Amino acid sequence: MKNQNQRKQIVVKGLVQGIGFRPFVYRIAKRNRISGWVLNNVNGVKIQAEGKKTDLDNFVFQLKHNAPSLSRIDSAQTKPIPPINSTDFIIKKSSGGTKKTTAIPSDLAICPDCIKDIFNSKNKRRYLYPFTNCTNCGPRFTIAKSVPYDRKMTTMKRFKMCPDCQREYEDILDRRFHAQPNCCSVCGPQVYIVGSKGPIKGLKAIEKTVSAIIKGKIVAIKGLGGFHLACSAVNKKTVKRLRKLKNRPDKPFALMAQTANQVEKYCRLSRYERQVLTSPKAPIVMLEKKPRKDIPQIAPGLNHLGFMLAYTPLHQIIFKLLSKHGFNYPLIMTSANLRDEPICIDDEEIQKHIPNIPDPVLSHNREIHNRMDDSVVFLISDKTHIIRRARGYVPDPIKLGKKDKNVILGAGADLKNTFCIVRGGEAYLSQYIGDMEDSQNFYKLSLSKLKEFLGVTPTRIVHDMHPDYVSTRLAKTMPGKKVKVQHHASHVYSVMAEHRLKAPIIGVALDGTGYGTDNTIWGSEFFLVNKKGWQRKGSLVPVPLPGGDKAVFEIWRMALSHITKVFGVVPKTFVPAFKSVSKNEFKTVSKMISSGFNAPLTSSMGRLFDAVSFLALKRPTVSYEAQAAMELQSLCKKAPKTYPRFDIAQTGDMFWANPLPIFEFIRKNSNSPQRISEAFHMSVANMVLDMVVLISKQTKVKNVALSGGVFQNKIILSWCMDLLLKNGFKVYVNEQVPANDGGLSLSAPLIK
Ligand SMILES: [Zn+2]
Ligand SMILES: [Zn+2]
């Protein structure tokens, strides 16, 4: 009896499709003398395996422990079934199913093997072929129309594989076995120049684009998730023109290089930063500039650059041809859109939305089904922090602590929007949607697609309590139970959801602005979160926000507001800073501040940064949010020995932090922006510590969650963490989702 065969059915769930999982199963089956079959279905991968007990045990062990590096097994349910004396192991055709539970993989950067293929002149079908991919790389989510992830469910359906590609696709030992987007120059998609008289296609089209870049033109290139506007990063005239055309006088542009070594010419690159930069997710990584190698037009006033590597074969080929012409510089690769509109994904959109700018437009006939921006991250030591979560990360789900019976929608915020659908114990964040004023349709379409992929309709809708948010208004039109949440509490809950933390916890949200429960605008909030919910325990002493959102760009307004609060009048030292503000405007804003008309009270930390930055840098206006704060951060080189402390006072149940001493310090050091920057960063970090210590003394709580847009300031984040850790606190921060409003929707499963 001991040698008799046993048979098991195994259902593997997780990220197991589109990454070579079935060939892997096939290989370990053969190695362990197992017969049976494997197939993809909507639940994941289903296996029936038959063999001797020890062989079967080894098979199951290897299945769980040696899976391909790009896969992620969430569960592998095994049950014994009667043996049928099967003899061979086969890969069966995908089968349908009733419930959709399988994740679609995220898009992956071109792998080293495929790079070899496209630069090997002996490889007839793939030499310089810009759609080369294999099981380890290539498009996934951006081309997926439905589940399961199979070619016929993608936009590659219209391309019939040639006999050679078909053979690769069916050969278990081939790197392209069951690579759904597999194709070659014989059978696959082609690039072309949009609107060219007498069609310019293939390599000719790429060559035309390359020579335009060298000549200093701005071109458009269709990539994985949309078009980029691309040009030389070192041609001052061109960069200037691009800034003018995009109406983007200062905001940094993302750069692309072919290799990490090229990036290292311009930026410091730690071992971990190099790892993330060259990973299959291939995000834009924020890196410290090397001072003498700066390209000053790319990120004026800042000490860092955002770099990504050429992540598609098309980008690789463009760099190769550029270098053949002696052009060895990075390219600007910025989303092809104007203002905050969604990135353009097809020829019609780019011609309509960005007329007459790019010349030429390099497009292709592989349709983008899911619009997707590039992701942006930064690192502190070996930890990655996400600023924008999109390509390479979406739609990977975030595992939650417990399963919810309800399907929940987190509607998200209005800027840097993402939404989130929670199904079972998993949260699926949408790709970066952006500014809701400009991206409502993108939001609606992405929501209906994600619902379709997951096969669910949310029954609980969690939305911001701001009544005028576009996301709130949309949420209210949806069927299901509506639940309101305060913006900054939501930030804190996003950390709790991500780390599966249990209450009680002290939550700190340092942020721009969000609607508070007391008719003021919040932004530096300290909460106690317990099982019943959250309680506001501390904040910044509120000051008027003159002209509301206008103050985000006219940062002198917030400086005037704080100065008025502290000194009553503008002290002599600060008068020159306001020189470029018109007398009329100064008068109007002063009146707003004193009367409170059109000047709601705010405890925003983002706006305090604006005020301090204005006084340090003497720049009255900015052209993008947090610009001055980022410039101020760039001046911060080291931890200062002396710095002012916020005054903290207690009123009833609340602790109030007053920045008065900061402004006195600035008055005494007004000609030393670097000193102001270093002292202010340290003051804020110590204020966070002081507030947390006070709340902890009252509540005995030692766990702290930090979130909100201000924690994208690398210095604030690392100094706060250091101080809290040194004082015996356990600190949790956002890692899988952004700390800014792009991670907010993850709070949804915890909002009661
Ligand atoms: Zn590959
Ligand atoms: Zn082919």
PDB file of N, CA and C in Angstrom, residues 412-415 463-472 476 484-491 509 511-525 527 534 536 539 545 549 600-604 607 741 744:
ATOM      1  N   GLY A 412     -11.743  58.204  -2.110  1.00  0.00           N
ATOM      2  CA  GLY A 412     -10.513  58.985  -2.214  1.00  0.00           C
ATOM      3  C   GLY A 412     -10.735  60.483  -2.089  1.00  0.00           C
ATOM      4  N   ALA A 413      -9.663  61.233  -2.302  1.00  0.00           N
ATOM      5  CA  ALA A 413      -9.713  62.691  -2.154  1.00  0.00           C
ATOM      6  C   ALA A 413      -9.793  63.341  -3.532  1.00  0.00           C
ATOM      7  N   ASP A 414      -9.679  64.659  -3.580  1.00  0.00           N
ATOM      8  CA  ASP A 414      -9.867  65.354  -4.855  1.00  0.00           C
ATOM      9  C   ASP A 414      -8.570  65.682  -5.586  1.00  0.00           C
ATOM     10  N   LEU A 415      -7.467  65.716  -4.854  1.00  0.00           N
ATOM     11  CA  LEU A 415      -6.181  65.919  -5.513  1.00  0.00           C
ATOM     12  C   LEU A 415      -5.394  64.620  -5.389  1.00  0.00           C
ATOM     13  N   HIS A 463     -16.514  58.049   1.754  1.00  0.00           N
ATOM     14  CA  HIS A 463     -16.065  59.263   1.051  1.00  0.00           C
ATOM     15  C   HIS A 463     -15.647  60.337   2.041  1.00  0.00           C
ATOM     16  N   ASP A 464     -14.905  61.312   1.562  1.00  0.00           N
ATOM     17  CA  ASP A 464     -14.443  62.416   2.398  1.00  0.00           C
ATOM     18  C   ASP A 464     -15.653  63.222   2.880  1.00  0.00           C
ATOM     19  N   MET A 465     -15.522  63.812   4.070  1.00  0.00           N
ATOM     20  CA  MET A 465     -16.659  64.588   4.572  1.00  0.00           C
ATOM     21  C   MET A 465     -16.774  65.967   3.920  1.00  0.00           C
ATOM     22  N   HIS A 466     -15.782  66.330   3.094  1.00  0.00           N
ATOM     23  CA  HIS A 466     -15.871  67.602   2.380  1.00  0.00           C
ATOM     24  C   HIS A 466     -17.057  67.577   1.411  1.00  0.00           C
ATOM     25  N   PRO A 467     -18.054  68.437   1.616  1.00  0.00           N
ATOM     26  CA  PRO A 467     -19.259  68.332   0.779  1.00  0.00           C
ATOM     27  C   PRO A 467     -19.014  68.733  -0.669  1.00  0.00           C
ATOM     28  N   ASP A 468     -17.973  69.559  -0.910  1.00  0.00           N
ATOM     29  CA  ASP A 468     -17.755  70.055  -2.267  1.00  0.00           C
ATOM     30  C   ASP A 468     -16.723  69.263  -3.057  1.00  0.00           C
ATOM     31  N   TYR A 469     -16.162  68.237  -2.474  1.00  0.00           N
ATOM     32  CA  TYR A 469     -15.247  67.390  -3.235  1.00  0.00           C
ATOM     33  C   TYR A 469     -15.999  66.752  -4.409  1.00  0.00           C
ATOM     34  N   VAL A 470     -15.358  66.690  -5.556  1.00  0.00           N
ATOM     35  CA  VAL A 470     -15.954  66.002  -6.707  1.00  0.00           C
ATOM     36  C   VAL A 470     -16.163  64.525  -6.351  1.00  0.00           C
ATOM     37  N   SER A 471     -15.170  63.948  -5.650  1.00  0.00           N
ATOM     38  CA  SER A 471     -15.270  62.525  -5.278  1.00  0.00           C
ATOM     39  C   SER A 471     -16.447  62.288  -4.328  1.00  0.00           C
ATOM     40  N   THR A 472     -16.724  63.256  -3.457  1.00  0.00           N
ATOM     41  CA  THR A 472     -17.875  63.137  -2.546  1.00  0.00           C
ATOM     42  C   THR A 472     -19.171  63.173  -3.355  1.00  0.00           C
ATOM     43  N   LYS A 476     -21.918  60.128  -3.758  1.00  0.00           N
ATOM     44  CA  LYS A 476     -23.325  60.245  -3.353  1.00  0.00           C
ATOM     45  C   LYS A 476     -24.294  59.757  -4.427  1.00  0.00           C
ATOM     46  N   LYS A 484     -19.156  58.753   5.823  1.00  0.00           N
ATOM     47  CA  LYS A 484     -18.259  59.917   5.730  1.00  0.00           C
ATOM     48  C   LYS A 484     -17.006  59.686   6.552  1.00  0.00           C
ATOM     49  N   VAL A 485     -15.902  60.280   6.109  1.00  0.00           N
ATOM     50  CA  VAL A 485     -14.686  60.192   6.925  1.00  0.00           C
ATOM     51  C   VAL A 485     -13.932  61.520   6.877  1.00  0.00           C
ATOM     52  N   GLN A 486     -13.354  61.880   8.009  1.00  0.00           N
ATOM     53  CA  GLN A 486     -12.542  63.096   8.055  1.00  0.00           C
ATOM     54  C   GLN A 486     -11.202  62.805   7.355  1.00  0.00           C
ATOM     55  N   HIS A 487     -10.766  63.773   6.566  1.00  0.00           N
ATOM     56  CA  HIS A 487      -9.600  63.626   5.705  1.00  0.00           C
ATOM     57  C   HIS A 487      -8.345  63.121   6.451  1.00  0.00           C
ATOM     58  N   HIS A 488      -8.012  63.735   7.566  1.00  0.00           N
ATOM     59  CA  HIS A 488      -6.752  63.390   8.235  1.00  0.00           C
ATOM     60  C   HIS A 488      -6.858  62.118   9.054  1.00  0.00           C
ATOM     61  N   ALA A 489      -8.048  61.859   9.583  1.00  0.00           N
ATOM     62  CA  ALA A 489      -8.277  60.568  10.239  1.00  0.00           C
ATOM     63  C   ALA A 489      -8.063  59.470   9.197  1.00  0.00           C
ATOM     64  N   SER A 490      -8.547  59.746   7.996  1.00  0.00           N
ATOM     65  CA  SER A 490      -8.404  58.810   6.889  1.00  0.00           C
ATOM     66  C   SER A 490      -6.928  58.508   6.608  1.00  0.00           C
ATOM     67  N   HIS A 491      -6.093  59.540   6.635  1.00  0.00           N
ATOM     68  CA  HIS A 491      -4.645  59.333   6.460  1.00  0.00           C
ATOM     69  C   HIS A 491      -4.122  58.329   7.492  1.00  0.00           C
ATOM     70  N   ALA A 509      -1.158  63.325  11.462  1.00  0.00           N
ATOM     71  CA  ALA A 509      -1.314  63.659  10.045  1.00  0.00           C
ATOM     72  C   ALA A 509      -0.810  65.076   9.817  1.00  0.00           C
ATOM     73  N   ASP A 511      -0.194  67.678   6.819  1.00  0.00           N
ATOM     74  CA  ASP A 511      -0.775  67.637   5.493  1.00  0.00           C
ATOM     75  C   ASP A 511      -0.995  69.040   4.956  1.00  0.00           C
ATOM     76  N   GLY A 512      -1.491  69.104   3.731  1.00  0.00           N
ATOM     77  CA  GLY A 512      -1.940  70.371   3.171  1.00  0.00           C
ATOM     78  C   GLY A 512      -3.208  70.782   3.878  1.00  0.00           C
ATOM     79  N   THR A 513      -4.334  70.605   3.228  1.00  0.00           N
ATOM     80  CA  THR A 513      -5.588  70.978   3.868  1.00  0.00           C
ATOM     81  C   THR A 513      -6.638  69.895   3.703  1.00  0.00           C
ATOM     82  N   GLY A 514      -7.545  69.844   4.682  1.00  0.00           N
ATOM     83  CA  GLY A 514      -8.672  68.927   4.618  1.00  0.00           C
ATOM     84  C   GLY A 514      -9.773  69.458   5.508  1.00  0.00           C
ATOM     85  N   TYR A 515     -10.986  69.092   5.170  1.00  0.00           N
ATOM     86  CA  TYR A 515     -12.167  69.581   5.868  1.00  0.00           C
ATOM     87  C   TYR A 515     -12.222  69.026   7.289  1.00  0.00           C
ATOM     88  N   GLY A 516     -12.301  69.924   8.291  1.00  0.00           N
ATOM     89  CA  GLY A 516     -12.376  69.474   9.676  1.00  0.00           C
ATOM     90  C   GLY A 516     -13.812  69.372  10.157  1.00  0.00           C
ATOM     91  N   THR A 517     -13.994  68.857  11.370  1.00  0.00           N
ATOM     92  CA  THR A 517     -15.355  68.687  11.892  1.00  0.00           C
ATOM     93  C   THR A 517     -15.856  69.948  12.593  1.00  0.00           C
ATOM     94  N   ASP A 518     -15.004  70.976  12.720  1.00  0.00           N
ATOM     95  CA  ASP A 518     -15.409  72.169  13.462  1.00  0.00           C
ATOM     96  C   ASP A 518     -15.455  73.399  12.558  1.00  0.00           C
ATOM     97  N   ASN A 519     -15.711  73.169  11.267  1.00  0.00           N
ATOM     98  CA  ASN A 519     -15.797  74.264  10.294  1.00  0.00           C
ATOM     99  C   ASN A 519     -14.481  75.001  10.085  1.00  0.00           C
ATOM    100  N   THR A 520     -13.367  74.419  10.540  1.00  0.00           N
ATOM    101  CA  THR A 520     -12.081  74.995  10.159  1.00  0.00           C
ATOM    102  C   THR A 520     -11.398  73.998   9.236  1.00  0.00           C
ATOM    103  N   ILE A 521     -10.277  74.440   8.665  1.00  0.00           N
ATOM    104  CA  ILE A 521      -9.567  73.567   7.739  1.00  0.00           C
ATOM    105  C   ILE A 521      -8.361  72.991   8.462  1.00  0.00           C
ATOM    106  N   TRP A 522      -8.315  71.687   8.543  1.00  0.00           N
ATOM    107  CA  TRP A 522      -7.288  71.027   9.339  1.00  0.00           C
ATOM    108  C   TRP A 522      -6.048  70.715   8.501  1.00  0.00           C
ATOM    109  N   GLY A 523      -4.966  70.354   9.220  1.00  0.00           N
ATOM    110  CA  GLY A 523      -3.766  69.980   8.468  1.00  0.00           C
ATOM    111  C   GLY A 523      -2.549  69.619   9.299  1.00  0.00           C
ATOM    112  N   SER A 524      -2.645  69.750  10.646  1.00  0.00           N
ATOM    113  CA  SER A 524      -1.560  69.249  11.514  1.00  0.00           C
ATOM    114  C   SER A 524      -2.252  68.544  12.673  1.00  0.00           C
ATOM    115  N   GLU A 525      -2.687  67.333  12.455  1.00  0.00           N
ATOM    116  CA  GLU A 525      -3.625  66.739  13.414  1.00  0.00           C
ATOM    117  C   GLU A 525      -3.019  65.566  14.180  1.00  0.00           C
ATOM    118  N   PHE A 527      -4.236  62.495  16.639  1.00  0.00           N
ATOM    119  CA  PHE A 527      -5.439  61.761  17.027  1.00  0.00           C
ATOM    120  C   PHE A 527      -5.104  60.640  17.996  1.00  0.00           C
ATOM    121  N   TRP A 534     -12.014  57.744  16.370  1.00  0.00           N
ATOM    122  CA  TRP A 534     -10.887  58.630  16.606  1.00  0.00           C
ATOM    123  C   TRP A 534     -11.316  59.860  17.389  1.00  0.00           C
ATOM    124  N   ARG A 536      -9.732  63.836  18.304  1.00  0.00           N
ATOM    125  CA  ARG A 536      -8.677  64.820  18.027  1.00  0.00           C
ATOM    126  C   ARG A 536      -8.048  65.244  19.351  1.00  0.00           C
ATOM    127  N   SER A 539      -3.345  69.855  17.767  1.00  0.00           N
ATOM    128  CA  SER A 539      -3.260  70.471  16.444  1.00  0.00           C
ATOM    129  C   SER A 539      -2.374  71.708  16.515  1.00  0.00           C
ATOM    130  N   LEU A 545      -6.644  81.539   6.569  1.00  0.00           N
ATOM    131  CA  LEU A 545      -6.136  81.107   5.256  1.00  0.00           C
ATOM    132  C   LEU A 545      -6.724  82.084   4.246  1.00  0.00           C
ATOM    133  N   ASP A 549      -7.774  78.533  -1.431  1.00  0.00           N
ATOM    134  CA  ASP A 549      -6.773  77.825  -2.228  1.00  0.00           C
ATOM    135  C   ASP A 549      -5.779  78.751  -2.926  1.00  0.00           C
ATOM    136  N   PRO A 600     -10.973  81.342   6.049  1.00  0.00           N
ATOM    137  CA  PRO A 600     -11.283  80.347   7.072  1.00  0.00           C
ATOM    138  C   PRO A 600     -10.043  80.033   7.899  1.00  0.00           C
ATOM    139  N   LEU A 601     -10.230  79.582   9.126  1.00  0.00           N
ATOM    140  CA  LEU A 601      -9.088  79.237   9.967  1.00  0.00           C
ATOM    141  C   LEU A 601      -8.498  77.904   9.528  1.00  0.00           C
ATOM    142  N   THR A 602      -7.173  77.816   9.574  1.00  0.00           N
ATOM    143  CA  THR A 602      -6.551  76.547   9.203  1.00  0.00           C
ATOM    144  C   THR A 602      -5.387  76.183  10.121  1.00  0.00           C
ATOM    145  N   SER A 603      -5.246  74.889  10.350  1.00  0.00           N
ATOM    146  CA  SER A 603      -4.097  74.377  11.110  1.00  0.00           C
ATOM    147  C   SER A 603      -3.142  73.625  10.175  1.00  0.00           C
ATOM    148  N   SER A 604      -3.172  73.986   8.887  1.00  0.00           N
ATOM    149  CA  SER A 604      -2.403  73.249   7.875  1.00  0.00           C
ATOM    150  C   SER A 604      -0.883  73.328   8.101  1.00  0.00           C
ATOM    151  N   ARG A 607       0.713  74.724   4.766  1.00  0.00           N
ATOM    152  CA  ARG A 607       0.682  76.181   4.644  1.00  0.00           C
ATOM    153  C   ARG A 607       1.682  76.844   5.593  1.00  0.00           C
ATOM    154  N   ASP A 741      -2.373  62.309  -0.477  1.00  0.00           N
ATOM    155  CA  ASP A 741      -3.775  61.948  -0.674  1.00  0.00           C
ATOM    156  C   ASP A 741      -3.959  60.747  -1.602  1.00  0.00           C
ATOM    157  N   LEU A 744      -4.923  57.745   0.541  1.00  0.00           N
ATOM    158  CA  LEU A 744      -6.048  57.951   1.461  1.00  0.00           C
ATOM    159  C   LEU A 744      -7.143  56.890   1.354  1.00  0.00           C
TER     160      LEU A 744
END
